[in-house]
Amino acid sequence: MNIRYLAPVLMTLLASTAFGEIRYVAAKKLFHLEAGAVSYVFGVNERNELQSVYWGKRLWRDDDLAAPRSDREWASFDNSGNTTPQEYPGWGGGRYIEPCLKVTLPDGVRDLVLKYVSHQIDGDTLKIELKDMTYDLGATLVYRVYPDTGVIRKNAVITNRTKAPLTLESAQSGAWNLPRGEGYRLTYLTGRWAGEWQINQEPIHPGMKVIESRRGNTGHQANPWFAIDEGGRAEEERGRVWFGALGWSGNWRLSIEQTSHQQVRVTGGFNPFDFSYPLAAGESLETPPFYAGFTDGGFGEASRILHRFERAYLLPGGLTSRQRPVLYNSWEATTFSVDEPGQTALAQKAAKLGVERFVMDDGWFGARNNDRAGLGDWTINPKKFPNGLGPLIESVNKLGMDFGLWVEPEMVNPDSDLYRAHPDWAMHFPDRPRTEARNQLVLNMARNDVRDHIFGVLDRLLAESPKLAFLKWDMNLNFSEPGWPEAAPADEKKLWIAYTRNVYEIIDRLRAKHPKLEIESCSGGGGRADMGILTRTEEVWTSDNTDAFDRLRIQEGFSYAYTPKTMMAWVTDVPNYNGRSTPLQYRFLVAMTGSLGIGGNLNKWSDADMSLAAKMVDLYKSIRKTVQEGRLYRLFSPRGDGFTATQYVSEDGRQAVLFAFRTGQHYGYPPPTVKLSGLEERAIYNVKTIDNKLVERLPAVSGAYLMNQGLNLRLGGDFDGTAVLFERQ
Ligand code: DGJ
């Protein structure tokens, strides 16, 4: 490295980042969680309750902090329990705010007042024991700080230490209290199938906004992520933003509440809807991890913090995990009509483009010739693959690619051998109709025999095909009739949690037994993307909508919460499902802003298409580390006026890449000048354009110029796109 760059790098390292510490300030009974650029402070007040004190930019001086004292009663209608911000309030003692825990105790008492008992600090983890004021119902709150990111994780383990069964009616992971005040704005992600990841922003007013899933999985309809900014004033690179996400792929809920005392708080955990969780004496329930962070650097920095956090601490393999290979997927090309010659022909073409992983999608098993039959029968279809998968995998490997397979293990077609043998394995209520969609039903994965069967099937598949490197794990139906007749009636609703736990367990066991296996999480596109599944899968199928123009918005929304490394994006054929056609280069560039895949029917691609595609794959490989593991700057949002630009800077600052897209134009105006971000003012960058669409002919230029004067692009027509590369000298 050039010596003149050492100083800023060292300064940055010293100034913030690797720092993380949990301190107990005994004199004031305060816990100070310091991480990265963030402080999170709470303490034990005079009533022995855990009271939130501060969350924001790092405070370095404990002397500045006062011991927590509860707020006064406002009137007979709002006792101090409602006016005092609390870390983990129970429902009881006259509190009307959203509780973290609500129970019916063994004798029918429904009043819970949690008090501090003890704590333990062990490196980056803090455990706090709470207990009801009289009953032996405990909650262990577990906090962990993640040094360089300032992200804090909290969750709770609720234990019935009484001698009799009790029932939990709401079990949340925790509550995040923001600095008291009004005028906050909420940002959250919603959507539907083929239209996931839409960004919504609205002012937070008194009352409660709920985003949730009642569908059994994470859901396309909302994602368990939030951001809240101060005064509704934060911008992409400016302003205070508090943000967080749940690590859970089952029913979840985030309640964003502004109390009548100007306290904004976000409570999150298991969805209390249709929730009833009996705890036998001695039994515990652990709530999902709830991660959160803070920045004064706007939404862009909030995303970059999360991207880095996910790569370092959530994704399998962490920072040492490999970059995502360029993938080919057969779905849009051949749908269910897969066979050995057809897939081999596609693989040969894919290899010519530089593809590194060939994935055969739906249709290879049982009687799966369409979506009406075969789901559940995970045996290779002998008509399509008379010699098993071996020869195809071997050809794919010989072509220099590894091989992956689509599975949808949690589902069954009623027209399948599995269903005929075990109709009771599908989720149902006795003597009631079972609601099918896409001709399928959900298996009750909460049952351990179903879990073990599915594990056995997948384990055998992997054992029989040791070269099987990758599974695309799909899930195309939400729960309906969520009955579990084999369970005791009082335990039936445990299905919501047991299902997800068993899915997690299968993945964990498979990965332990087949350590080289990689997995993509898919649920009809982006229906199962969250910080729980991301600890077990390398990537996510972002959306079944592969229209490049729609994808710009879909991928922008995704990038608010999740790293581009996990964001699978394919180049597919046009016209897309919606009738829109865009040029091949545009489609490639859009897909190259995430983890690149190709999903078109290569048999129909012209020589010119193939040669452009090979060039783009080559280009992607030269910038992949920067895109997948660098810092993302969203320069122009696709929600704006016909022009989108995103930029990535490698972690070491040596490479940057700009992607720019023009949707349409008016009156012949040029697109806006693009001012870059995240470069070094005094460094010189060699500039390389992929297709001479840069107005300025500057072979080398300073960071200061790029960030302040900016670049002009010659983008015309409709759906034009380009990329510009910058290498630091
Ligand atoms: C839904 C997925 O999102 C698609 O990519 C494809 O795998 C189909 N299922 C196959 O049935």
XYZ file of C-alpha atoms and ligand atoms in Angstrom:
740
model
C 0.000 0.000 0.000
C 1.196 3.486 -0.808
C 2.454 5.051 2.437
C 0.425 8.225 2.060
C -2.780 6.221 2.475
C -1.730 4.652 5.744
C -2.498 7.657 7.909
C -6.234 7.959 7.149
C -6.681 4.215 7.403
C -4.973 4.107 10.800
C -6.989 7.085 11.982
C -10.234 5.387 11.039
C -9.208 2.199 12.770
C -8.233 4.057 15.918
C -11.220 6.360 15.931
C -13.902 3.812 16.066
C -14.229 0.681 15.055
C -12.977 -2.499 16.629
C -14.163 -1.199 19.986
C -16.805 -2.939 22.024
C -17.302 -3.118 25.753
C -19.982 -3.701 28.343
C -19.556 -1.866 31.647
C -21.551 -1.926 34.839
C -21.370 1.401 36.653
C -22.114 0.070 40.111
C -22.543 3.427 41.874
C -25.420 4.271 39.536
C -26.561 0.749 38.714
C -26.044 1.500 35.036
C -25.144 -0.802 32.185
C -23.185 0.940 29.447
C -22.960 -1.038 26.211
C -20.417 0.626 23.954
C -19.772 -0.657 20.479
C -18.322 0.966 17.386
C -19.721 4.474 17.340
C -22.719 3.684 19.555
C -23.658 3.759 23.249
C -26.639 1.941 24.658
C -27.355 2.615 28.305
C -29.927 1.346 30.745
C -30.022 0.656 34.439
C -31.835 -0.492 37.526
C -34.128 2.161 38.955
C -35.302 2.689 42.514
C -38.150 0.221 41.949
C -35.660 -2.405 40.787
C -37.007 -2.249 37.252
C -34.816 -2.111 34.171
C -35.098 1.393 32.783
C -33.832 2.558 29.391
C -31.527 5.586 29.608
C -29.772 6.357 26.318
C -29.291 5.057 22.772
C -27.285 7.019 20.254
C -23.832 8.258 19.392
C -21.125 6.941 21.681
C -20.742 8.668 25.053
C -17.312 8.247 26.482
C -17.875 9.567 30.027
C -19.891 7.518 32.496
C -19.772 10.462 34.941
C -22.118 12.323 32.617
C -24.835 9.755 33.143
C -27.359 9.942 35.954
C -28.666 6.919 37.830
C -32.047 5.888 36.449
C -35.038 7.237 38.347
C -38.550 6.358 37.298
C -40.709 9.085 35.827
C -43.540 10.439 37.889
C -47.152 9.416 37.633
C -48.897 11.752 35.200
C -52.409 11.275 36.487
C -54.472 8.463 37.895
C -54.760 7.344 34.269
C -51.041 7.002 33.654
C -49.039 5.612 36.511
C -45.275 5.695 36.502
C -45.143 2.279 34.791
C -46.525 3.970 31.684
C -44.353 7.048 31.777
C -41.024 5.337 32.522
C -39.203 3.800 29.520
C -38.502 0.158 30.295
C -36.293 -2.482 28.774
C -38.574 -5.471 29.179
C -41.947 -4.623 30.698
C -44.389 -7.332 31.688
C -48.129 -6.869 31.284
C -49.169 -5.945 34.780
C -48.971 -3.277 37.425
C -51.217 -0.934 35.452
C -49.051 -0.745 32.333
C -50.874 -0.208 29.040
C -47.872 0.069 26.762
C -47.070 -2.902 24.523
C -45.676 -5.559 26.877
C -42.632 -7.700 26.218
C -44.154 -10.540 28.203
C -47.756 -11.421 28.959
C -48.674 -14.515 30.943
C -51.393 -16.419 32.698
C -49.823 -17.822 35.837
C -50.657 -21.289 37.249
C -53.385 -20.007 39.539
C -54.969 -17.823 36.886
C -53.243 -14.603 37.913
C -52.570 -12.394 34.868
C -50.261 -9.787 36.341
C -46.543 -9.655 35.761
C -44.127 -7.144 37.254
C -40.539 -7.975 36.394
C -37.739 -6.902 38.738
C -33.985 -7.014 38.436
C -32.323 -9.885 40.318
C -28.729 -10.142 39.130
C -26.441 -9.789 36.149
C -23.347 -11.268 34.625
C -20.938 -9.731 32.106
C -18.863 -12.074 30.027
C -16.844 -10.279 27.346
C -19.260 -8.959 24.771
C -22.288 -10.567 26.409
C -24.444 -9.366 29.279
C -27.080 -11.476 30.967
C -29.644 -9.995 33.290
C -31.969 -12.048 35.446
C -35.437 -10.639 35.951
C -38.152 -12.210 38.030
C -41.747 -11.435 38.753
C -42.228 -9.590 42.054
C -43.771 -12.687 43.682
C -43.940 -15.632 41.252
C -40.992 -17.706 40.178
C -41.275 -16.784 36.531
C -37.924 -15.630 35.240
C -36.717 -13.862 32.150
C -33.032 -13.866 31.337
C -32.290 -10.928 29.071
C -29.262 -11.555 26.905
C -27.414 -8.639 25.288
C -24.482 -8.880 22.930
C -22.454 -6.061 21.408
C -20.810 -6.383 17.998
C -17.707 -4.240 18.217
C -16.974 -2.664 14.871
C -20.573 -2.197 13.792
C -22.203 -0.873 16.957
C -25.003 -3.360 16.435
C -26.517 -4.710 19.639
C -28.461 -7.924 19.895
C -31.048 -8.628 22.566
C -33.379 -11.481 23.312
C -34.951 -13.216 26.299
C -35.115 -16.702 27.718
C -38.311 -17.111 29.696
C -38.295 -19.871 32.279
C -41.102 -21.266 34.356
C -39.509 -21.898 37.725
C -42.840 -22.367 39.453
C -44.007 -25.898 40.189
C -46.988 -25.800 37.816
C -47.661 -25.081 34.147
C -48.286 -21.524 33.011
C -49.103 -19.991 29.635
C -47.247 -17.284 27.740
C -49.540 -15.077 25.687
C -46.901 -12.757 24.299
C -43.166 -13.368 24.306
C -41.130 -10.578 22.780
C -37.409 -10.366 22.254
C -37.230 -6.877 23.648
C -38.109 -3.242 23.233
C -35.926 -0.456 21.867
C -36.697 2.970 23.330
C -35.689 6.002 21.292
C -34.857 9.358 22.849
C -38.123 10.806 24.089
C -39.745 13.144 21.623
C -42.002 13.514 18.636
C -41.618 13.969 14.907
C -39.947 10.658 14.172
C -40.445 8.941 10.833
C -40.698 5.212 10.218
C -39.218 3.440 7.196
C -40.271 -0.158 6.532
C -40.433 -2.719 3.742
C -43.586 -4.293 2.337
C -44.735 -6.034 -0.821
C -46.318 -9.121 -2.282
C -45.214 -11.986 -4.505
C -43.145 -10.577 -7.397
C -43.307 -7.140 -5.787
C -41.292 -7.458 -2.603
C -39.036 -4.918 -0.920
C -41.024 -1.746 -1.441
C -39.882 1.125 0.721
C -42.508 2.945 2.793
C -41.991 6.059 4.872
C -44.472 7.688 7.190
C -44.487 9.916 10.246
C -44.843 8.196 13.588
C -47.867 9.509 15.414
C -49.313 8.623 18.820
C -50.650 5.083 18.717
C -49.185 1.920 17.339
C -48.160 0.752 13.899
C -47.790 -2.996 13.493
C -45.845 -4.800 10.794
C -45.949 -8.550 11.007
C -46.284 -11.971 9.496
C -49.148 -14.301 10.397
C -48.267 -16.646 7.550
C -45.828 -19.033 9.173
C -42.781 -17.687 7.358
C -41.129 -14.296 7.079
C -43.444 -13.267 4.258
C -43.341 -11.154 1.111
C -45.861 -8.754 2.629
C -43.548 -7.174 5.196
C -40.003 -7.724 6.345
C -38.917 -7.749 10.011
C -36.704 -4.693 9.576
C -37.283 -1.053 10.535
C -35.542 2.303 10.467
C -36.620 5.390 12.359
C -35.141 8.796 11.733
C -35.187 11.926 13.788
C -37.542 14.649 12.714
C -38.200 12.819 9.438
C -35.162 14.713 8.225
C -32.559 12.036 7.610
C -31.300 11.656 4.080
C -29.252 9.023 2.360
C -25.960 10.227 3.852
C -27.081 12.516 6.666
C -29.140 12.399 9.808
C -29.782 10.233 12.846
C -31.249 6.840 12.098
C -32.105 4.035 14.523
C -32.632 0.718 12.816
C -33.121 -2.923 13.631
C -34.269 -6.361 12.500
C -35.484 -9.622 13.926
C -33.727 -12.908 13.328
C -36.773 -15.114 12.894
C -38.327 -16.861 9.892
C -41.693 -17.683 11.457
C -44.575 -15.489 12.616
C -43.047 -12.221 13.798
C -44.234 -8.793 14.802
C -42.751 -5.332 15.140
C -44.874 -2.838 17.070
C -43.816 0.743 16.565
C -45.485 2.711 19.285
C -45.578 6.324 20.314
C -46.995 6.495 23.816
C -49.086 9.349 25.068
C -45.911 10.490 26.819
C -43.922 10.997 23.620
C -41.989 7.806 24.022
C -41.281 6.035 20.751
C -40.503 2.366 21.256
C -40.185 -0.644 18.984
C -41.168 -3.979 20.470
C -40.419 -7.111 18.488
C -40.481 -10.869 18.733
C -42.899 -13.753 18.223
C -46.195 -12.561 16.815
C -48.728 -12.665 19.678
C -51.446 -13.408 17.095
C -52.800 -16.955 17.620
C -50.029 -17.342 20.170
C -50.366 -19.391 23.294
C -47.320 -21.126 24.638
C -47.762 -23.341 27.700
C -44.575 -23.709 29.728
C -44.407 -26.758 31.949
C -42.603 -26.427 35.279
C -38.925 -26.009 34.482
C -39.517 -25.360 30.767
C -38.068 -22.360 28.907
C -38.803 -20.453 25.734
C -36.089 -18.489 23.969
C -37.212 -15.538 21.867
C -35.568 -14.644 18.532
C -32.581 -12.323 18.364
C -33.504 -8.690 17.870
C -30.618 -6.670 16.402
C -30.436 -2.901 16.303
C -28.040 -0.099 15.565
C -27.700 3.651 15.305
C -25.922 6.082 13.020
C -25.885 9.800 12.384
C -24.869 9.095 8.786
C -28.305 8.622 7.246
C -29.985 5.618 5.650
C -26.960 4.822 3.504
C -24.697 4.395 6.517
C -27.411 2.428 8.340
C -27.449 -0.027 5.433
C -23.666 -0.219 5.247
C -23.510 -1.012 8.962
C -26.023 -3.810 8.497
C -24.260 -5.161 5.402
C -20.972 -5.331 7.231
C -22.636 -6.809 10.325
C -24.360 -9.521 8.303
C -21.197 -10.469 6.487
C -19.081 -10.487 9.622
C -21.447 -12.043 12.126
C -24.450 -13.699 10.502
C -23.611 -15.331 7.197
C -22.093 -18.806 7.320
C -18.318 -18.493 7.266
C -18.353 -14.804 8.203
C -15.814 -12.495 6.630
C -13.770 -15.407 5.349
C -16.650 -16.890 3.359
C -16.151 -17.108 -0.382
C -17.578 -14.687 -2.872
C -20.799 -15.802 -4.486
C -20.168 -17.677 -7.718
C -21.818 -16.602 -10.967
C -24.810 -18.902 -11.188
C -27.036 -20.258 -13.911
C -30.580 -21.366 -13.001
C -32.815 -23.371 -15.328
C -36.242 -22.260 -14.083
C -37.240 -19.579 -16.557
C -35.634 -21.491 -19.448
C -37.079 -24.963 -19.008
C -39.576 -24.761 -16.112
C -40.598 -28.373 -15.266
C -39.273 -29.796 -18.566
C -35.851 -30.779 -17.337
C -33.939 -33.836 -18.561
C -30.356 -34.890 -18.953
C -29.764 -33.824 -22.584
C -31.592 -30.513 -22.187
C -29.780 -29.520 -19.012
C -26.434 -30.664 -20.396
C -26.941 -28.459 -23.451
C -27.762 -25.473 -21.255
C -24.769 -26.199 -19.064
C -22.449 -26.206 -22.077
C -23.705 -22.778 -23.078
C -23.543 -21.468 -19.512
C -19.939 -22.613 -19.206
C -19.034 -20.621 -22.306
C -20.246 -17.490 -20.540
C -18.005 -18.080 -17.542
C -20.766 -19.338 -15.232
C -19.389 -21.048 -12.119
C -22.449 -22.834 -10.726
C -25.187 -24.601 -12.662
C -28.477 -25.054 -10.815
C -31.263 -27.300 -12.010
C -34.552 -25.965 -10.696
C -37.952 -27.617 -10.243
C -39.046 -30.717 -12.185
C -36.274 -33.308 -11.668
C -38.042 -35.591 -9.163
C -41.064 -37.836 -8.741
C -43.963 -37.199 -11.111
C -43.194 -33.509 -11.218
C -44.090 -32.545 -14.781
C -46.109 -29.559 -13.679
C -47.116 -28.085 -10.335
C -49.927 -30.581 -9.822
C -47.950 -33.654 -8.743
C -44.790 -35.001 -7.218
C -43.890 -32.540 -4.451
C -42.755 -34.643 -1.522
C -41.320 -37.479 -3.625
C -37.660 -36.589 -3.664
C -36.492 -39.385 -5.904
C -34.936 -38.714 -9.277
C -37.414 -39.051 -12.135
C -36.153 -42.077 -14.104
C -37.680 -40.946 -17.395
C -35.917 -37.613 -17.294
C -32.712 -38.956 -15.762
C -32.463 -42.662 -16.640
C -28.929 -42.800 -15.232
C -29.621 -40.693 -12.171
C -28.097 -37.274 -11.668
C -24.517 -38.571 -11.789
C -23.862 -38.041 -15.528
C -25.306 -34.518 -15.511
C -23.317 -33.535 -12.446
C -20.205 -34.991 -14.002
C -20.693 -33.050 -17.249
C -21.322 -29.865 -15.305
C -18.182 -30.416 -13.217
C -16.140 -31.170 -16.317
C -17.310 -27.875 -17.754
C -15.728 -26.204 -14.732
C -18.922 -25.473 -12.794
C -20.310 -26.911 -9.591
C -23.831 -28.251 -9.464
C -26.885 -27.222 -7.487
C -30.432 -28.483 -7.159
C -33.819 -26.983 -6.315
C -35.820 -28.502 -3.461
C -39.028 -27.542 -1.689
C -38.815 -29.832 1.324
C -41.618 -28.377 3.447
C -44.371 -28.999 0.912
C -46.429 -31.792 -0.549
C -48.738 -32.200 -3.556
C -51.770 -34.268 -2.573
C -50.967 -36.140 -5.793
C -47.761 -37.650 -4.438
C -46.662 -40.924 -2.885
C -45.736 -39.084 0.286
C -49.221 -37.688 0.740
C -50.867 -40.977 -0.111
C -48.737 -42.641 2.580
C -49.010 -39.864 5.178
C -52.011 -37.604 4.631
C -51.813 -36.704 8.316
C -48.380 -35.112 7.775
C -49.923 -32.119 6.030
C -50.956 -29.282 8.288
C -54.692 -29.583 8.969
C -57.561 -29.527 11.402
C -59.384 -32.881 11.591
C -62.445 -33.176 9.370
C -61.926 -29.751 7.853
C -60.970 -28.930 4.257
C -57.295 -28.265 3.605
C -56.727 -25.094 1.602
C -54.529 -25.759 -1.398
C -52.755 -23.189 -3.500
C -50.487 -24.074 -6.400
C -51.966 -27.542 -5.780
C -49.906 -28.006 -2.657
C -50.121 -28.242 1.114
C -47.667 -27.426 3.883
C -46.151 -30.345 5.762
C -46.369 -30.003 9.494
C -42.669 -29.586 10.118
C -43.416 -29.064 13.819
C -43.784 -32.842 14.022
C -40.473 -34.461 14.774
C -41.249 -37.473 12.577
C -41.808 -35.157 9.609
C -38.616 -33.257 10.457
C -36.642 -36.511 10.621
C -38.127 -37.759 7.372
C -37.185 -34.562 5.534
C -33.717 -34.547 7.034
C -33.306 -38.178 5.945
C -34.435 -37.448 2.387
C -32.076 -34.499 1.943
C -29.215 -36.219 3.701
C -29.596 -39.209 1.366
C -29.738 -36.938 -1.677
C -26.488 -35.290 -0.633
C -24.854 -38.600 0.260
C -25.823 -40.153 -3.079
C -24.547 -37.126 -4.995
C -21.452 -36.063 -3.100
C -20.737 -33.458 -5.776
C -24.008 -31.684 -5.057
C -22.659 -28.315 -3.915
C -25.777 -26.212 -3.500
C -29.470 -26.362 -2.676
C -32.019 -23.743 -3.601
C -34.470 -24.262 -0.718
C -37.881 -23.041 -1.808
C -41.186 -22.660 0.065
C -44.218 -21.718 -1.984
C -47.125 -21.715 0.421
C -48.043 -19.949 3.627
C -49.697 -21.836 6.458
C -53.410 -22.386 6.555
C -55.404 -24.594 8.939
C -52.405 -24.640 11.311
C -53.651 -27.589 13.338
C -51.493 -30.168 15.053
C -53.991 -32.862 16.077
C -51.294 -35.131 17.493
C -50.256 -32.521 20.066
C -52.128 -31.965 23.319
C -54.855 -29.381 22.612
C -53.175 -26.774 24.810
C -49.886 -27.243 22.946
C -51.221 -27.049 19.394
C -50.306 -23.414 18.913
C -46.694 -24.241 19.654
C -46.683 -25.306 16.010
C -45.879 -21.743 14.943
C -42.553 -21.870 16.723
C -41.769 -25.594 16.507
C -42.121 -25.516 12.708
C -39.468 -22.857 12.201
C -37.192 -24.387 14.832
C -37.353 -27.749 13.047
C -36.630 -26.188 9.656
C -33.623 -24.462 11.214
C -32.578 -27.725 12.800
C -32.697 -29.620 9.509
C -30.534 -26.996 7.825
C -28.101 -26.953 10.742
C -27.801 -30.747 10.760
C -27.350 -30.912 6.991
C -24.673 -28.264 7.051
C -22.857 -29.981 9.905
C -22.881 -33.287 8.048
C -22.123 -31.819 4.603
C -19.853 -28.902 5.451
C -19.242 -27.849 1.847
C -22.944 -27.448 1.100
C -24.216 -23.948 0.298
C -27.875 -22.949 0.406
C -30.088 -20.271 -1.102
C -33.186 -19.298 0.838
C -36.182 -18.864 -1.432
C -39.866 -18.608 -0.781
C -41.451 -17.896 -4.138
C -38.795 -15.179 -4.394
C -38.055 -13.077 -1.309
C -40.607 -14.550 1.101
C -38.003 -15.884 3.491
C -35.248 -13.326 3.911
C -34.405 -12.368 7.470
C -31.550 -12.382 9.931
C -32.511 -15.831 11.192
C -32.284 -17.647 7.873
C -29.190 -15.622 6.961
C -27.222 -17.354 9.700
C -27.852 -20.598 7.799
C -27.913 -19.734 4.092
C -25.392 -17.944 1.921
C -27.898 -16.091 -0.223
C -31.524 -15.239 -0.892
C -33.616 -15.411 -4.042
C -34.661 -11.783 -3.999
C -37.841 -11.959 -6.085
C -39.535 -13.965 -8.815
C -39.868 -10.654 -10.581
C -36.810 -10.624 -12.846
C -37.792 -7.620 -14.954
C -34.679 -5.473 -14.722
C -36.566 -2.192 -14.378
C -38.792 -3.446 -11.545
C -35.713 -5.029 -10.049
C -34.055 -1.631 -9.551
C -36.656 -0.777 -6.917
C -36.885 -4.278 -5.530
C -33.126 -4.417 -5.087
C -32.971 -0.929 -3.596
C -35.471 -1.980 -0.929
C -33.580 -5.197 -0.273
C -30.337 -3.262 0.129
C -31.831 -1.158 2.923
C -31.714 -4.220 5.143
C -29.533 -6.887 3.564
C -26.125 -7.059 1.945
C -25.839 -7.228 -1.871
C -23.725 -10.345 -1.343
C -26.883 -12.280 -0.478
C -29.021 -10.635 -3.161
C -29.376 -13.111 -6.032
C -30.208 -11.382 -9.288
C -30.614 -13.145 -12.621
C -30.488 -11.924 -16.165
C -33.574 -13.362 -17.862
C -35.234 -13.179 -21.255
C -37.497 -10.415 -22.531
C -40.282 -9.559 -22.760
C -40.565 -10.232 -19.053
C -43.737 -11.458 -17.360
C -45.072 -7.899 -17.453
C -44.484 -7.431 -21.176
C -41.505 -5.116 -20.727
C -38.353 -5.486 -22.789
C -35.015 -4.006 -21.832
C -31.617 -4.381 -23.553
C -29.353 -7.243 -22.512
C -26.600 -4.956 -21.246
C -29.087 -3.110 -19.034
C -30.344 -6.443 -17.664
C -26.813 -7.550 -16.935
C -25.846 -4.321 -15.224
C -28.923 -4.438 -12.996
C -28.146 -8.029 -11.974
C -24.485 -7.176 -11.435
C -25.378 -4.820 -8.591
C -25.952 -7.929 -6.479
C -24.922 -11.544 -6.739
C -24.990 -12.251 -10.483
C -26.979 -15.095 -11.969
C -28.307 -15.924 -15.417
C -31.741 -17.407 -15.911
C -32.499 -16.942 -19.600
C -32.936 -19.680 -22.172
C -29.417 -19.717 -23.583
C -30.550 -21.893 -26.483
C -32.282 -18.826 -27.829
C -29.459 -16.358 -27.293
C -27.771 -15.088 -30.464
C -23.997 -15.114 -30.923
C -23.998 -11.402 -30.224
C -25.950 -11.988 -26.976
C -23.535 -14.726 -25.957
C -20.493 -12.604 -26.585
C -21.924 -9.597 -24.730
C -22.893 -11.923 -21.874
C -19.392 -13.411 -21.669
C -17.956 -9.902 -21.563
C -20.326 -8.879 -18.763
C -19.590 -11.995 -16.704
C -15.897 -11.249 -17.081
C -16.444 -7.680 -15.992
C -18.496 -8.851 -13.020
C -15.702 -11.128 -11.850
C -13.344 -8.154 -11.863
C -15.638 -6.110 -9.592
C -17.422 -8.889 -7.683
C -15.496 -8.454 -4.442
C -16.270 -4.742 -4.440
C -19.977 -5.291 -5.138
C -20.452 -8.184 -2.746
C -18.157 -7.115 0.076
C -17.674 -3.397 -0.378
C -19.525 -0.308 0.796
C -22.714 0.554 -1.063
C -23.707 4.155 -1.841
C -27.182 4.694 -3.276
C -26.553 7.873 -5.252
C -29.847 8.222 -7.121
C -32.885 6.236 -6.043
C -34.938 4.374 -8.664
C -37.934 5.950 -6.966
C -36.779 9.266 -8.399
C -37.143 10.724 -11.843
C -36.001 8.187 -14.415
C -32.366 7.945 -13.365
C -30.727 5.540 -10.921
C -27.114 5.270 -9.803
C -25.441 3.067 -7.231
C -21.800 2.935 -6.328
C -19.682 0.407 -4.480
C -16.281 0.994 -2.896
C -14.093 -1.938 -1.927
C -13.276 -2.282 1.759
C -9.627 -1.404 1.123
C -10.669 1.601 -0.944
C -8.703 0.479 -3.997
C -11.608 -0.062 -6.345
C -14.914 1.643 -6.894
C -17.597 0.929 -9.421
C -20.490 3.063 -10.545
C -23.658 1.664 -12.109
C -26.000 4.121 -13.784
C -29.381 3.488 -15.390
C -31.653 5.740 -17.351
C -35.229 4.698 -17.724
C -36.540 7.401 -19.926
C -35.819 10.966 -20.901
C -37.642 14.177 -21.592
C -36.838 17.038 -23.989
C -33.344 15.717 -24.705
C -31.995 16.760 -21.296
C -28.879 14.870 -20.220
C -29.017 12.753 -17.085
C -27.949 14.483 -13.860
C -24.266 14.816 -13.020
C -23.198 11.978 -10.744
C -21.141 12.990 -7.720
C -19.437 9.957 -6.263
C -19.155 9.054 -2.583
C -16.801 7.288 -0.224
C -13.580 8.018 -2.145
C -10.389 9.578 -0.847
C -10.197 13.251 -1.725
C -6.469 13.226 -2.353
C -6.187 9.922 -4.140
C -5.997 9.646 -7.927
C -8.247 7.094 -9.606
C -7.769 5.529 -13.018
C -11.113 5.685 -14.773
C -12.366 2.939 -17.061
C -15.691 3.032 -18.803
C -17.196 -0.139 -20.207
C -18.726 1.488 -23.288
C -17.524 5.098 -23.591
C -20.673 6.645 -22.182
C -18.638 9.045 -20.088
C -18.740 12.630 -21.369
C -15.470 13.573 -19.658
C -12.452 11.906 -21.178
C -10.389 11.631 -18.024
C -8.023 8.698 -17.832
C -7.175 9.564 -14.227
C -8.847 11.928 -11.812
C -8.803 12.842 -8.118
C -11.308 11.668 -5.544
C -12.022 15.320 -4.784
C -13.054 15.939 -8.396
C -15.198 12.811 -8.579
C -17.009 13.619 -5.350
C -17.472 17.344 -5.912
C -17.528 18.085 -9.624
C -18.814 14.649 -10.577
C -19.204 12.846 -13.849
C -21.587 13.206 -16.753
C -22.932 10.252 -18.625
C -24.210 9.919 -22.122
C -27.304 7.806 -21.496
C -30.039 8.082 -24.054
C -33.091 6.303 -25.319
C -34.992 4.235 -22.816
C -33.453 1.692 -20.474
C -29.879 2.656 -21.106
C -27.237 1.680 -18.580
C -23.520 1.793 -18.052
C -20.785 1.052 -15.537
C -17.619 2.981 -14.757
C -14.690 1.501 -12.843
C -12.229 3.407 -10.679
C -8.902 1.963 -9.566
C -6.941 3.943 -6.982
C -3.369 4.602 -8.157
C -40.578 -20.368 -6.956
C -39.184 -19.809 -7.088
O -39.131 -18.516 -6.600
C -38.773 -19.887 -8.555
O -37.524 -19.309 -8.741
C -38.776 -21.335 -8.981
O -37.802 -22.034 -8.251
C -40.147 -21.936 -8.756
N -40.602 -21.733 -7.415
C -40.129 -23.416 -9.072
O -41.313 -24.024 -8.785
